[in-house]
């Protein structure tokens, strides 16, 4: 018979629910969260309009690598978190302390654990949903995922500070050690402790492989849960279609002009004008926050050559406008160091063919080491303030 | 309290407080965030944990001894990977105007993964039962 009363800590008898297991899984979970936090901060900064410290334009694969890592380590963290929580689950039902000082300290620790568990689950759940472009909530994903990331990493540091003596003991002694075990955790399970650890590493590995193909081309065949197969028009996936951005035939028809402006000097260029300028070819990846990326070869006009047409000085930020009538990326900032980089193009072709409508026909921005959402499609205007 | 723990704890409290401030000052739909924060904990602590406990009991009572460890391994791997694949398996984010998004056959992928796991569990169980 199962007890009808709420469970007590002593009801849990498996010797697998041990600090020796928790600390080992926790170490790798902490590493994954650390990588997610660092790569997430980097992406958040790259997407800001203001860069007090210039974001580097190289290496060209920098953003692709860091955001691929962000999604792969976040995905691998799911099995790690589930197993870690399983090993400490009995602690949820521990008896309240009798003495006031201990009761307060225990309450504070419980609060920090609640913040950690809630924010950790929140980050993994919202991150996974976002990578599949599924938004079953009303809040802004970017602002909230960023804010809760600080709560997660902060409560993780507090947790490590509280548990440091136990973590040290557990990691420096054998995995079979029972020093920090609950007195009732003595029953052997179906698996040994080493077996459970190996199973956890295997689950994390399978999870990572199942999504890594979104960023690592040679893993595409095995990544059964990647949000992109890597295929798309002209061999490159797209994030936002022309239809979703409300781009009409008229906007990109014969009346199309790319305006380049500096102060009161403006030039308006037709497609033919752009094609008549010196063409450059660059290999630059398109890399998205959702962790998918694809290498591609772009040909078009250097942004710097266009800015020189109106005499815009170097080092200045450029206001970039898209033809799309609305949306947060209709107007973005191309920072001065990106605008001046020789590899930054107004691309007209992708893999040798004119850009398809969904890739930003007739012209799009492509710069090295930059978030995909800022690689503006359907370019309308480049403007440097006087 | 060693200096290391004090420093870690202080930085932790400051970082978490900064996160809360960011959320309260710039976020929208704060109650929706609270719902998701609390919802994750409730789903894990009350639902998923209970399901895992019942599965564990079933595993020990129903399966022969030789199959218990392989089945436990299979459940952990397949269960956790299935859970993280819910957004793609459901295809909730799919859009008619973008054929490059969620463009794999995820059900087939899951069936292959489940098939490999089940075959591996059965093979390991047979090997273990012969060894006894």
PDB file of N, CA, C and O in Angstrom, chain A residues 75 82 85 89 118 121-122 132-134 136-139 144 146-147 150 154 157 161-162 165 190 199 207 220 223-229 232 238-239 241 244, chain B residues 5 9 12-13 15 18-19 22-23 28-29 32-33 36-37 40-41 44-45 48-49 69 73 76 80-81 84-85 92-93 95 97-98 100-104 106:
ATOM      1  N   UNK A  75      20.212  22.163 -24.407  1.00  0.00           N
ATOM      2  CA  UNK A  75      19.453  20.934 -24.645  1.00  0.00           C
ATOM      3  C   UNK A  75      20.025  19.780 -23.816  1.00  0.00           C
ATOM      4  O   UNK A  75      19.276  19.013 -23.199  1.00  0.00           O
ATOM      5  N   UNK A  82      17.036  16.875 -14.969  1.00  0.00           N
ATOM      6  CA  UNK A  82      16.025  15.910 -14.509  1.00  0.00           C
ATOM      7  C   UNK A  82      16.638  14.892 -13.545  1.00  0.00           C
ATOM      8  O   UNK A  82      16.060  14.592 -12.499  1.00  0.00           O
ATOM      9  N   UNK A  85      17.592  16.638 -10.179  1.00  0.00           N
ATOM     10  CA  UNK A  85      16.415  16.884  -9.336  1.00  0.00           C
ATOM     11  C   UNK A  85      15.886  15.572  -8.747  1.00  0.00           C
ATOM     12  O   UNK A  85      15.443  15.530  -7.602  1.00  0.00           O
ATOM     13  N   UNK A  89      15.166  14.852  -4.765  1.00  0.00           N
ATOM     14  CA  UNK A  89      13.719  15.001  -4.560  1.00  0.00           C
ATOM     15  C   UNK A  89      13.284  14.759  -3.106  1.00  0.00           C
ATOM     16  O   UNK A  89      12.449  15.512  -2.583  1.00  0.00           O
ATOM     17  N   UNK A 118      12.914  26.918 -10.302  1.00  0.00           N
ATOM     18  CA  UNK A 118      11.929  27.594 -11.153  1.00  0.00           C
ATOM     19  C   UNK A 118      12.609  28.261 -12.345  1.00  0.00           C
ATOM     20  O   UNK A 118      12.158  28.118 -13.491  1.00  0.00           O
ATOM     21  N   UNK A 121      14.135  25.533 -14.881  1.00  0.00           N
ATOM     22  CA  UNK A 121      13.111  24.902 -15.734  1.00  0.00           C
ATOM     23  C   UNK A 121      12.573  25.926 -16.735  1.00  0.00           C
ATOM     24  O   UNK A 121      12.394  25.638 -17.916  1.00  0.00           O
ATOM     25  N   UNK A 122      12.353  27.156 -16.260  1.00  0.00           N
ATOM     26  CA  UNK A 122      11.839  28.220 -17.119  1.00  0.00           C
ATOM     27  C   UNK A 122      12.781  28.456 -18.307  1.00  0.00           C
ATOM     28  O   UNK A 122      12.340  28.537 -19.464  1.00  0.00           O
ATOM     29  N   UNK A 132      12.074  26.394 -31.554  1.00  0.00           N
ATOM     30  CA  UNK A 132      11.098  25.861 -32.516  1.00  0.00           C
ATOM     31  C   UNK A 132      10.081  26.930 -32.908  1.00  0.00           C
ATOM     32  O   UNK A 132       9.060  26.619 -33.512  1.00  0.00           O
ATOM     33  N   UNK A 133      10.380  28.206 -32.551  1.00  0.00           N
ATOM     34  CA  UNK A 133       9.509  29.355 -32.837  1.00  0.00           C
ATOM     35  C   UNK A 133       8.074  29.146 -32.349  1.00  0.00           C
ATOM     36  O   UNK A 133       7.105  29.511 -33.005  1.00  0.00           O
ATOM     37  N   UNK A 134       7.973  28.559 -31.142  1.00  0.00           N
ATOM     38  CA  UNK A 134       6.677  28.303 -30.530  1.00  0.00           C
ATOM     39  C   UNK A 134       6.563  29.242 -29.338  1.00  0.00           C
ATOM     40  O   UNK A 134       7.398  29.192 -28.440  1.00  0.00           O
ATOM     41  N   UNK A 136       3.920  30.003 -26.700  1.00  0.00           N
ATOM     42  CA  UNK A 136       2.622  29.866 -26.023  1.00  0.00           C
ATOM     43  C   UNK A 136       2.532  30.764 -24.789  1.00  0.00           C
ATOM     44  O   UNK A 136       2.068  30.333 -23.739  1.00  0.00           O
ATOM     45  N   UNK A 137       3.025  32.002 -24.868  1.00  0.00           N
ATOM     46  CA  UNK A 137       2.976  32.934 -23.735  1.00  0.00           C
ATOM     47  C   UNK A 137       2.833  34.342 -24.259  1.00  0.00           C
ATOM     48  O   UNK A 137       2.961  34.587 -25.463  1.00  0.00           O
ATOM     49  N   UNK A 138       2.590  35.291 -23.330  1.00  0.00           N
ATOM     50  CA  UNK A 138       2.362  36.682 -23.737  1.00  0.00           C
ATOM     51  C   UNK A 138       3.581  37.574 -23.537  1.00  0.00           C
ATOM     52  O   UNK A 138       3.616  38.692 -24.033  1.00  0.00           O
ATOM     53  N   UNK A 139       4.580  37.098 -22.738  1.00  0.00           N
ATOM     54  CA  UNK A 139       5.725  37.979 -22.451  1.00  0.00           C
ATOM     55  C   UNK A 139       6.703  38.012 -23.619  1.00  0.00           C
ATOM     56  O   UNK A 139       6.653  37.160 -24.514  1.00  0.00           O
ATOM     57  N   UNK A 144      12.602  38.512 -21.291  1.00  0.00           N
ATOM     58  CA  UNK A 144      12.347  37.663 -20.128  1.00  0.00           C
ATOM     59  C   UNK A 144      13.397  36.564 -19.986  1.00  0.00           C
ATOM     60  O   UNK A 144      13.878  36.308 -18.883  1.00  0.00           O
ATOM     61  N   UNK A 146      16.372  36.750 -20.883  1.00  0.00           N
ATOM     62  CA  UNK A 146      17.580  37.445 -20.422  1.00  0.00           C
ATOM     63  C   UNK A 146      17.500  37.748 -18.928  1.00  0.00           C
ATOM     64  O   UNK A 146      18.437  37.465 -18.171  1.00  0.00           O
ATOM     65  N   UNK A 147      16.366  38.288 -18.471  1.00  0.00           N
ATOM     66  CA  UNK A 147      16.221  38.633 -17.043  1.00  0.00           C
ATOM     67  C   UNK A 147      16.294  37.374 -16.177  1.00  0.00           C
ATOM     68  O   UNK A 147      17.021  37.335 -15.171  1.00  0.00           O
ATOM     69  N   UNK A 150      19.694  35.820 -15.380  1.00  0.00           N
ATOM     70  CA  UNK A 150      20.427  36.381 -14.233  1.00  0.00           C
ATOM     71  C   UNK A 150      19.935  35.766 -12.925  1.00  0.00           C
ATOM     72  O   UNK A 150      20.733  35.509 -12.019  1.00  0.00           O
ATOM     73  N   UNK A 154      22.438  33.596 -10.691  1.00  0.00           N
ATOM     74  CA  UNK A 154      22.611  34.114  -9.330  1.00  0.00           C
ATOM     75  C   UNK A 154      22.226  33.078  -8.288  1.00  0.00           C
ATOM     76  O   UNK A 154      22.986  32.810  -7.348  1.00  0.00           O
ATOM     77  N   UNK A 157      24.825  30.365  -8.095  1.00  0.00           N
ATOM     78  CA  UNK A 157      26.003  30.740  -7.299  1.00  0.00           C
ATOM     79  C   UNK A 157      25.704  30.631  -5.804  1.00  0.00           C
ATOM     80  O   UNK A 157      26.519  30.137  -5.026  1.00  0.00           O
ATOM     81  N   UNK A 161      27.513  28.217  -3.110  1.00  0.00           N
ATOM     82  CA  UNK A 161      28.088  28.754  -1.873  1.00  0.00           C
ATOM     83  C   UNK A 161      27.579  27.970  -0.660  1.00  0.00           C
ATOM     84  O   UNK A 161      28.349  27.604   0.229  1.00  0.00           O
ATOM     85  N   UNK A 162      26.264  27.691  -0.633  1.00  0.00           N
ATOM     86  CA  UNK A 162      25.670  26.967   0.504  1.00  0.00           C
ATOM     87  C   UNK A 162      26.214  25.542   0.565  1.00  0.00           C
ATOM     88  O   UNK A 162      26.548  25.030   1.627  1.00  0.00           O
ATOM     89  N   UNK A 165      30.875  22.799   0.957  1.00  0.00           N
ATOM     90  CA  UNK A 165      31.538  21.716   1.713  1.00  0.00           C
ATOM     91  C   UNK A 165      31.083  20.324   1.262  1.00  0.00           C
ATOM     92  O   UNK A 165      31.912  19.422   1.100  1.00  0.00           O
ATOM     93  N   UNK A 190      17.930  -0.499  -9.367  1.00  0.00           N
ATOM     94  CA  UNK A 190      18.135  -1.327 -10.555  1.00  0.00           C
ATOM     95  C   UNK A 190      19.521  -1.072 -11.146  1.00  0.00           C
ATOM     96  O   UNK A 190      20.140  -1.959 -11.714  1.00  0.00           O
ATOM     97  N   UNK A 199      24.418   6.483 -17.539  1.00  0.00           N
ATOM     98  CA  UNK A 199      23.134   6.662 -18.225  1.00  0.00           C
ATOM     99  C   UNK A 199      22.844   8.143 -18.449  1.00  0.00           C
ATOM    100  O   UNK A 199      22.380   8.552 -19.520  1.00  0.00           O
ATOM    101  N   UNK A 207      20.810  13.808 -26.364  1.00  0.00           N
ATOM    102  CA  UNK A 207      20.096  15.081 -26.482  1.00  0.00           C
ATOM    103  C   UNK A 207      20.901  16.063 -27.327  1.00  0.00           C
ATOM    104  O   UNK A 207      20.362  16.718 -28.230  1.00  0.00           O
ATOM    105  N   UNK A 220      23.818  16.512 -39.590  1.00  0.00           N
ATOM    106  CA  UNK A 220      22.420  16.690 -39.992  1.00  0.00           C
ATOM    107  C   UNK A 220      21.638  15.392 -40.029  1.00  0.00           C
ATOM    108  O   UNK A 220      20.478  15.345 -39.647  1.00  0.00           O
ATOM    109  N   UNK A 223      20.680  14.283 -36.409  1.00  0.00           N
ATOM    110  CA  UNK A 223      19.977  15.222 -35.536  1.00  0.00           C
ATOM    111  C   UNK A 223      18.487  15.209 -35.827  1.00  0.00           C
ATOM    112  O   UNK A 223      17.950  16.097 -36.478  1.00  0.00           O
ATOM    113  N   UNK A 224      17.813  14.177 -35.284  1.00  0.00           N
ATOM    114  CA  UNK A 224      16.406  13.959 -35.634  1.00  0.00           C
ATOM    115  C   UNK A 224      15.482  15.029 -35.073  1.00  0.00           C
ATOM    116  O   UNK A 224      14.353  15.177 -35.524  1.00  0.00           O
ATOM    117  N   UNK A 225      15.951  15.802 -34.063  1.00  0.00           N
ATOM    118  CA  UNK A 225      15.081  16.830 -33.492  1.00  0.00           C
ATOM    119  C   UNK A 225      15.577  18.255 -33.780  1.00  0.00           C
ATOM    120  O   UNK A 225      15.152  19.207 -33.127  1.00  0.00           O
ATOM    121  N   UNK A 226      16.480  18.412 -34.758  1.00  0.00           N
ATOM    122  CA  UNK A 226      16.937  19.752 -35.124  1.00  0.00           C
ATOM    123  C   UNK A 226      15.770  20.528 -35.731  1.00  0.00           C
ATOM    124  O   UNK A 226      14.945  19.952 -36.446  1.00  0.00           O
ATOM    125  N   UNK A 227      15.692  21.841 -35.437  1.00  0.00           N
ATOM    126  CA  UNK A 227      14.542  22.618 -35.906  1.00  0.00           C
ATOM    127  C   UNK A 227      14.624  22.934 -37.401  1.00  0.00           C
ATOM    128  O   UNK A 227      13.664  23.423 -37.985  1.00  0.00           O
ATOM    129  N   UNK A 228      15.790  22.653 -38.008  1.00  0.00           N
ATOM    130  CA  UNK A 228      15.961  22.871 -39.451  1.00  0.00           C
ATOM    131  C   UNK A 228      16.695  21.677 -40.024  1.00  0.00           C
ATOM    132  O   UNK A 228      17.610  21.165 -39.391  1.00  0.00           O
ATOM    133  N   UNK A 229      16.338  21.303 -41.259  1.00  0.00           N
ATOM    134  CA  UNK A 229      17.103  20.242 -41.912  1.00  0.00           C
ATOM    135  C   UNK A 229      18.337  20.833 -42.571  1.00  0.00           C
ATOM    136  O   UNK A 229      19.276  20.127 -42.903  1.00  0.00           O
ATOM    137  N   UNK A 232      16.646  24.699 -47.959  1.00  0.00           N
ATOM    138  CA  UNK A 232      15.851  25.900 -48.111  1.00  0.00           C
ATOM    139  C   UNK A 232      16.038  26.435 -49.500  1.00  0.00           C
ATOM    140  O   UNK A 232      16.807  25.863 -50.283  1.00  0.00           O
ATOM    141  N   UNK A 238      15.431  29.812 -44.102  1.00  0.00           N
ATOM    142  CA  UNK A 238      15.059  31.201 -43.823  1.00  0.00           C
ATOM    143  C   UNK A 238      14.375  31.276 -42.468  1.00  0.00           C
ATOM    144  O   UNK A 238      13.852  30.284 -41.964  1.00  0.00           O
ATOM    145  N   UNK A 239      14.413  32.466 -41.869  1.00  0.00           N
ATOM    146  CA  UNK A 239      13.792  32.661 -40.568  1.00  0.00           C
ATOM    147  C   UNK A 239      12.440  33.343 -40.705  1.00  0.00           C
ATOM    148  O   UNK A 239      11.468  32.937 -40.104  1.00  0.00           O
ATOM    149  N   UNK A 241       9.753  34.787 -43.664  1.00  0.00           N
ATOM    150  CA  UNK A 241       9.456  34.779 -45.097  1.00  0.00           C
ATOM    151  C   UNK A 241       9.020  36.166 -45.558  1.00  0.00           C
ATOM    152  O   UNK A 241       8.626  37.010 -44.746  1.00  0.00           O
ATOM    153  N   UNK A 244       5.461  36.786 -44.538  1.00  0.00           N
ATOM    154  CA  UNK A 244       5.287  37.168 -43.134  1.00  0.00           C
ATOM    155  C   UNK A 244       5.720  38.612 -42.900  1.00  0.00           C
ATOM    156  O   UNK A 244       5.195  39.292 -42.009  1.00  0.00           O
TER     157      UNK A 244
ATOM    158  N   UNK B   5      33.104  31.033  -0.172  1.00  0.00           N
ATOM    159  CA  UNK B   5      31.655  30.906  -0.084  1.00  0.00           C
ATOM    160  C   UNK B   5      30.999  32.270   0.045  1.00  0.00           C
ATOM    161  O   UNK B   5      29.939  32.517  -0.550  1.00  0.00           O
ATOM    162  N   UNK B   9      28.393  33.643  -2.659  1.00  0.00           N
ATOM    163  CA  UNK B   9      27.046  33.967  -2.196  1.00  0.00           C
ATOM    164  C   UNK B   9      26.673  35.409  -2.489  1.00  0.00           C
ATOM    165  O   UNK B   9      25.561  35.705  -2.953  1.00  0.00           O
ATOM    166  N   UNK B  12      26.125  35.892  -6.122  1.00  0.00           N
ATOM    167  CA  UNK B  12      24.888  35.207  -6.475  1.00  0.00           C
ATOM    168  C   UNK B  12      23.670  36.049  -6.150  1.00  0.00           C
ATOM    169  O   UNK B  12      22.770  36.219  -6.984  1.00  0.00           O
ATOM    170  N   UNK B  13      23.639  36.594  -4.923  1.00  0.00           N
ATOM    171  CA  UNK B  13      22.487  37.410  -4.511  1.00  0.00           C
ATOM    172  C   UNK B  13      22.380  38.646  -5.408  1.00  0.00           C
ATOM    173  O   UNK B  13      21.280  39.010  -5.863  1.00  0.00           O
ATOM    174  N   UNK B  15      23.497  39.059  -8.536  1.00  0.00           N
ATOM    175  CA  UNK B  15      23.083  38.691  -9.899  1.00  0.00           C
ATOM    176  C   UNK B  15      21.587  38.388  -9.944  1.00  0.00           C
ATOM    177  O   UNK B  15      20.877  38.843 -10.845  1.00  0.00           O
ATOM    178  N   UNK B  18      19.602  41.523  -9.651  1.00  0.00           N
ATOM    179  CA  UNK B  18      19.637  42.252 -10.924  1.00  0.00           C
ATOM    180  C   UNK B  18      18.626  41.643 -11.911  1.00  0.00           C
ATOM    181  O   UNK B  18      17.896  42.376 -12.590  1.00  0.00           O
ATOM    182  N   UNK B  19      18.567  40.320 -11.930  1.00  0.00           N
ATOM    183  CA  UNK B  19      17.613  39.643 -12.814  1.00  0.00           C
ATOM    184  C   UNK B  19      16.177  40.002 -12.472  1.00  0.00           C
ATOM    185  O   UNK B  19      15.365  40.282 -13.358  1.00  0.00           O
ATOM    186  N   UNK B  22      15.540  43.520 -13.581  1.00  0.00           N
ATOM    187  CA  UNK B  22      15.368  43.555 -15.050  1.00  0.00           C
ATOM    188  C   UNK B  22      13.958  43.121 -15.427  1.00  0.00           C
ATOM    189  O   UNK B  22      13.296  43.746 -16.247  1.00  0.00           O
ATOM    190  N   UNK B  23      13.531  42.017 -14.794  1.00  0.00           N
ATOM    191  CA  UNK B  23      12.223  41.445 -15.117  1.00  0.00           C
ATOM    192  C   UNK B  23      11.104  42.406 -14.739  1.00  0.00           C
ATOM    193  O   UNK B  23      10.192  42.659 -15.531  1.00  0.00           O
ATOM    194  N   UNK B  28       7.101  42.607 -19.718  1.00  0.00           N
ATOM    195  CA  UNK B  28       5.669  42.836 -19.840  1.00  0.00           C
ATOM    196  C   UNK B  28       4.995  41.568 -19.349  1.00  0.00           C
ATOM    197  O   UNK B  28       5.624  40.534 -19.238  1.00  0.00           O
ATOM    198  N   UNK B  29       3.728  41.641 -19.083  1.00  0.00           N
ATOM    199  CA  UNK B  29       2.958  40.468 -18.692  1.00  0.00           C
ATOM    200  C   UNK B  29       3.636  39.694 -17.569  1.00  0.00           C
ATOM    201  O   UNK B  29       3.995  38.533 -17.705  1.00  0.00           O
ATOM    202  N   UNK B  32       2.147  36.387 -16.365  1.00  0.00           N
ATOM    203  CA  UNK B  32       2.367  35.260 -17.254  1.00  0.00           C
ATOM    204  C   UNK B  32       3.720  34.614 -16.939  1.00  0.00           C
ATOM    205  O   UNK B  32       3.865  33.390 -16.968  1.00  0.00           O
ATOM    206  N   UNK B  33       4.714  35.451 -16.620  1.00  0.00           N
ATOM    207  CA  UNK B  33       6.034  34.924 -16.259  1.00  0.00           C
ATOM    208  C   UNK B  33       5.935  34.135 -14.955  1.00  0.00           C
ATOM    209  O   UNK B  33       6.483  33.029 -14.842  1.00  0.00           O
ATOM    210  N   UNK B  36       4.487  30.783 -15.571  1.00  0.00           N
ATOM    211  CA  UNK B  36       5.428  29.845 -16.184  1.00  0.00           C
ATOM    212  C   UNK B  36       6.505  29.386 -15.206  1.00  0.00           C
ATOM    213  O   UNK B  36       6.907  28.222 -15.232  1.00  0.00           O
ATOM    214  N   UNK B  37       6.962  30.321 -14.347  1.00  0.00           N
ATOM    215  CA  UNK B  37       7.973  29.948 -13.342  1.00  0.00           C
ATOM    216  C   UNK B  37       7.395  28.908 -12.389  1.00  0.00           C
ATOM    217  O   UNK B  37       7.993  27.856 -12.144  1.00  0.00           O
ATOM    218  N   UNK B  40       6.337  25.404 -14.070  1.00  0.00           N
ATOM    219  CA  UNK B  40       7.427  24.449 -14.298  1.00  0.00           C
ATOM    220  C   UNK B  40       7.725  23.646 -13.046  1.00  0.00           C
ATOM    221  O   UNK B  40       7.890  22.423 -13.099  1.00  0.00           O
ATOM    222  N   UNK B  41       7.759  24.339 -11.892  1.00  0.00           N
ATOM    223  CA  UNK B  41       8.072  23.658 -10.630  1.00  0.00           C
ATOM    224  C   UNK B  41       6.960  22.678 -10.275  1.00  0.00           C
ATOM    225  O   UNK B  41       7.220  21.525  -9.906  1.00  0.00           O
ATOM    226  N   UNK B  44       6.991  19.659 -12.507  1.00  0.00           N
ATOM    227  CA  UNK B  44       8.071  18.735 -12.181  1.00  0.00           C
ATOM    228  C   UNK B  44       7.835  18.034 -10.845  1.00  0.00           C
ATOM    229  O   UNK B  44       7.859  16.807 -10.760  1.00  0.00           O
ATOM    230  N   UNK B  45       7.604  18.845  -9.796  1.00  0.00           N
ATOM    231  CA  UNK B  45       7.569  18.277  -8.442  1.00  0.00           C
ATOM    232  C   UNK B  45       6.332  17.425  -8.182  1.00  0.00           C
ATOM    233  O   UNK B  45       6.398  16.453  -7.430  1.00  0.00           O
ATOM    234  N   UNK B  48       5.622  15.104 -12.880  1.00  0.00           N
ATOM    235  CA  UNK B  48       6.682  14.281 -13.468  1.00  0.00           C
ATOM    236  C   UNK B  48       7.326  13.365 -12.422  1.00  0.00           C
ATOM    237  O   UNK B  48       7.539  12.177 -12.666  1.00  0.00           O
ATOM    238  N   UNK B  49       7.613  13.924 -11.239  1.00  0.00           N
ATOM    239  CA  UNK B  49       8.267  13.112 -10.200  1.00  0.00           C
ATOM    240  C   UNK B  49       7.387  11.946  -9.786  1.00  0.00           C
ATOM    241  O   UNK B  49       7.883  10.833  -9.566  1.00  0.00           O
ATOM    242  N   UNK B  69      17.849  -3.190 -15.096  1.00  0.00           N
ATOM    243  CA  UNK B  69      18.854  -2.144 -15.342  1.00  0.00           C
ATOM    244  C   UNK B  69      18.767  -1.623 -16.784  1.00  0.00           C
ATOM    245  O   UNK B  69      18.696  -0.408 -16.998  1.00  0.00           O
ATOM    246  N   UNK B  73      17.855   2.323 -17.873  1.00  0.00           N
ATOM    247  CA  UNK B  73      18.693   3.141 -18.771  1.00  0.00           C
ATOM    248  C   UNK B  73      17.847   3.645 -19.940  1.00  0.00           C
ATOM    249  O   UNK B  73      17.852   4.843 -20.267  1.00  0.00           O
ATOM    250  N   UNK B  76      15.404   6.449 -18.896  1.00  0.00           N
ATOM    251  CA  UNK B  76      16.040   7.751 -18.641  1.00  0.00           C
ATOM    252  C   UNK B  76      16.388   8.429 -19.962  1.00  0.00           C
ATOM    253  O   UNK B  76      16.095   9.611 -20.177  1.00  0.00           O
ATOM    254  N   UNK B  80      13.831  11.457 -21.163  1.00  0.00           N
ATOM    255  CA  UNK B  80      14.310  12.841 -21.101  1.00  0.00           C
ATOM    256  C   UNK B  80      14.421  13.452 -22.490  1.00  0.00           C
ATOM    257  O   UNK B  80      14.093  14.620 -22.694  1.00  0.00           O
ATOM    258  N   UNK B  81      14.861  12.648 -23.470  1.00  0.00           N
ATOM    259  CA  UNK B  81      15.009  13.200 -24.827  1.00  0.00           C
ATOM    260  C   UNK B  81      13.629  13.466 -25.449  1.00  0.00           C
ATOM    261  O   UNK B  81      13.440  14.445 -26.165  1.00  0.00           O
ATOM    262  N   UNK B  84      12.332  16.836 -24.074  1.00  0.00           N
ATOM    263  CA  UNK B  84      12.921  18.050 -24.656  1.00  0.00           C
ATOM    264  C   UNK B  84      12.536  18.223 -26.116  1.00  0.00           C
ATOM    265  O   UNK B  84      12.707  19.296 -26.690  1.00  0.00           O
ATOM    266  N   UNK B  85      12.010  17.152 -26.723  1.00  0.00           N
ATOM    267  CA  UNK B  85      11.618  17.238 -28.134  1.00  0.00           C
ATOM    268  C   UNK B  85      10.151  17.621 -28.305  1.00  0.00           C
ATOM    269  O   UNK B  85       9.672  17.715 -29.440  1.00  0.00           O
ATOM    270  N   UNK B  92       4.301  22.867 -33.046  1.00  0.00           N
ATOM    271  CA  UNK B  92       3.463  24.026 -32.710  1.00  0.00           C
ATOM    272  C   UNK B  92       3.925  25.310 -33.394  1.00  0.00           C
ATOM    273  O   UNK B  92       3.134  26.211 -33.622  1.00  0.00           O
ATOM    274  N   UNK B  93       5.232  25.397 -33.675  1.00  0.00           N
ATOM    275  CA  UNK B  93       5.746  26.644 -34.240  1.00  0.00           C
ATOM    276  C   UNK B  93       5.726  26.669 -35.764  1.00  0.00           C
ATOM    277  O   UNK B  93       6.149  27.643 -36.375  1.00  0.00           O
ATOM    278  N   UNK B  95       4.912  27.130 -39.620  1.00  0.00           N
ATOM    279  CA  UNK B  95       4.219  28.224 -40.307  1.00  0.00           C
ATOM    280  C   UNK B  95       4.037  27.856 -41.765  1.00  0.00           C
ATOM    281  O   UNK B  95       4.960  27.360 -42.403  1.00  0.00           O
ATOM    282  N   UNK B  97       3.934  29.759 -44.263  1.00  0.00           N
ATOM    283  CA  UNK B  97       4.718  30.558 -45.207  1.00  0.00           C
ATOM    284  C   UNK B  97       6.209  30.235 -45.149  1.00  0.00           C
ATOM    285  O   UNK B  97       6.987  30.824 -45.879  1.00  0.00           O
ATOM    286  N   UNK B  98       6.636  29.335 -44.239  1.00  0.00           N
ATOM    287  CA  UNK B  98       8.056  29.049 -44.137  1.00  0.00           C
ATOM    288  C   UNK B  98       8.290  27.544 -44.093  1.00  0.00           C
ATOM    289  O   UNK B  98       8.205  26.915 -43.047  1.00  0.00           O
ATOM    290  N   UNK B 100      11.014  26.007 -44.449  1.00  0.00           N
ATOM    291  CA  UNK B 100      12.331  25.581 -43.943  1.00  0.00           C
ATOM    292  C   UNK B 100      12.337  25.414 -42.430  1.00  0.00           C
ATOM    293  O   UNK B 100      13.311  24.971 -41.857  1.00  0.00           O
ATOM    294  N   UNK B 101      11.235  25.808 -41.772  1.00  0.00           N
ATOM    295  CA  UNK B 101      11.155  25.709 -40.313  1.00  0.00           C
ATOM    296  C   UNK B 101      10.468  24.401 -39.939  1.00  0.00           C
ATOM    297  O   UNK B 101       9.441  24.060 -40.518  1.00  0.00           O
ATOM    298  N   UNK B 102      11.045  23.681 -38.964  1.00  0.00           N
ATOM    299  CA  UNK B 102      10.475  22.395 -38.519  1.00  0.00           C
ATOM    300  C   UNK B 102      10.201  21.497 -39.723  1.00  0.00           C
ATOM    301  O   UNK B 102       9.105  20.968 -39.879  1.00  0.00           O
ATOM    302  N   UNK B 103      11.234  21.357 -40.583  1.00  0.00           N
ATOM    303  CA  UNK B 103      11.022  20.673 -41.858  1.00  0.00           C
ATOM    304  C   UNK B 103      11.518  19.234 -41.866  1.00  0.00           C
ATOM    305  O   UNK B 103      11.782  18.667 -42.915  1.00  0.00           O
ATOM    306  N   UNK B 104      11.664  18.638 -40.690  1.00  0.00           N
ATOM    307  CA  UNK B 104      12.031  17.228 -40.662  1.00  0.00           C
ATOM    308  C   UNK B 104      10.802  16.412 -40.279  1.00  0.00           C
ATOM    309  O   UNK B 104       9.844  16.950 -39.748  1.00  0.00           O
ATOM    310  N   UNK B 106       9.653  14.579 -37.671  1.00  0.00           N
ATOM    311  CA  UNK B 106      10.059  14.370 -36.281  1.00  0.00           C
ATOM    312  C   UNK B 106       9.486  13.091 -35.686  1.00  0.00           C
ATOM    313  O   UNK B 106      10.142  12.443 -34.871  1.00  0.00           O
TER     314      UNK B 106
END
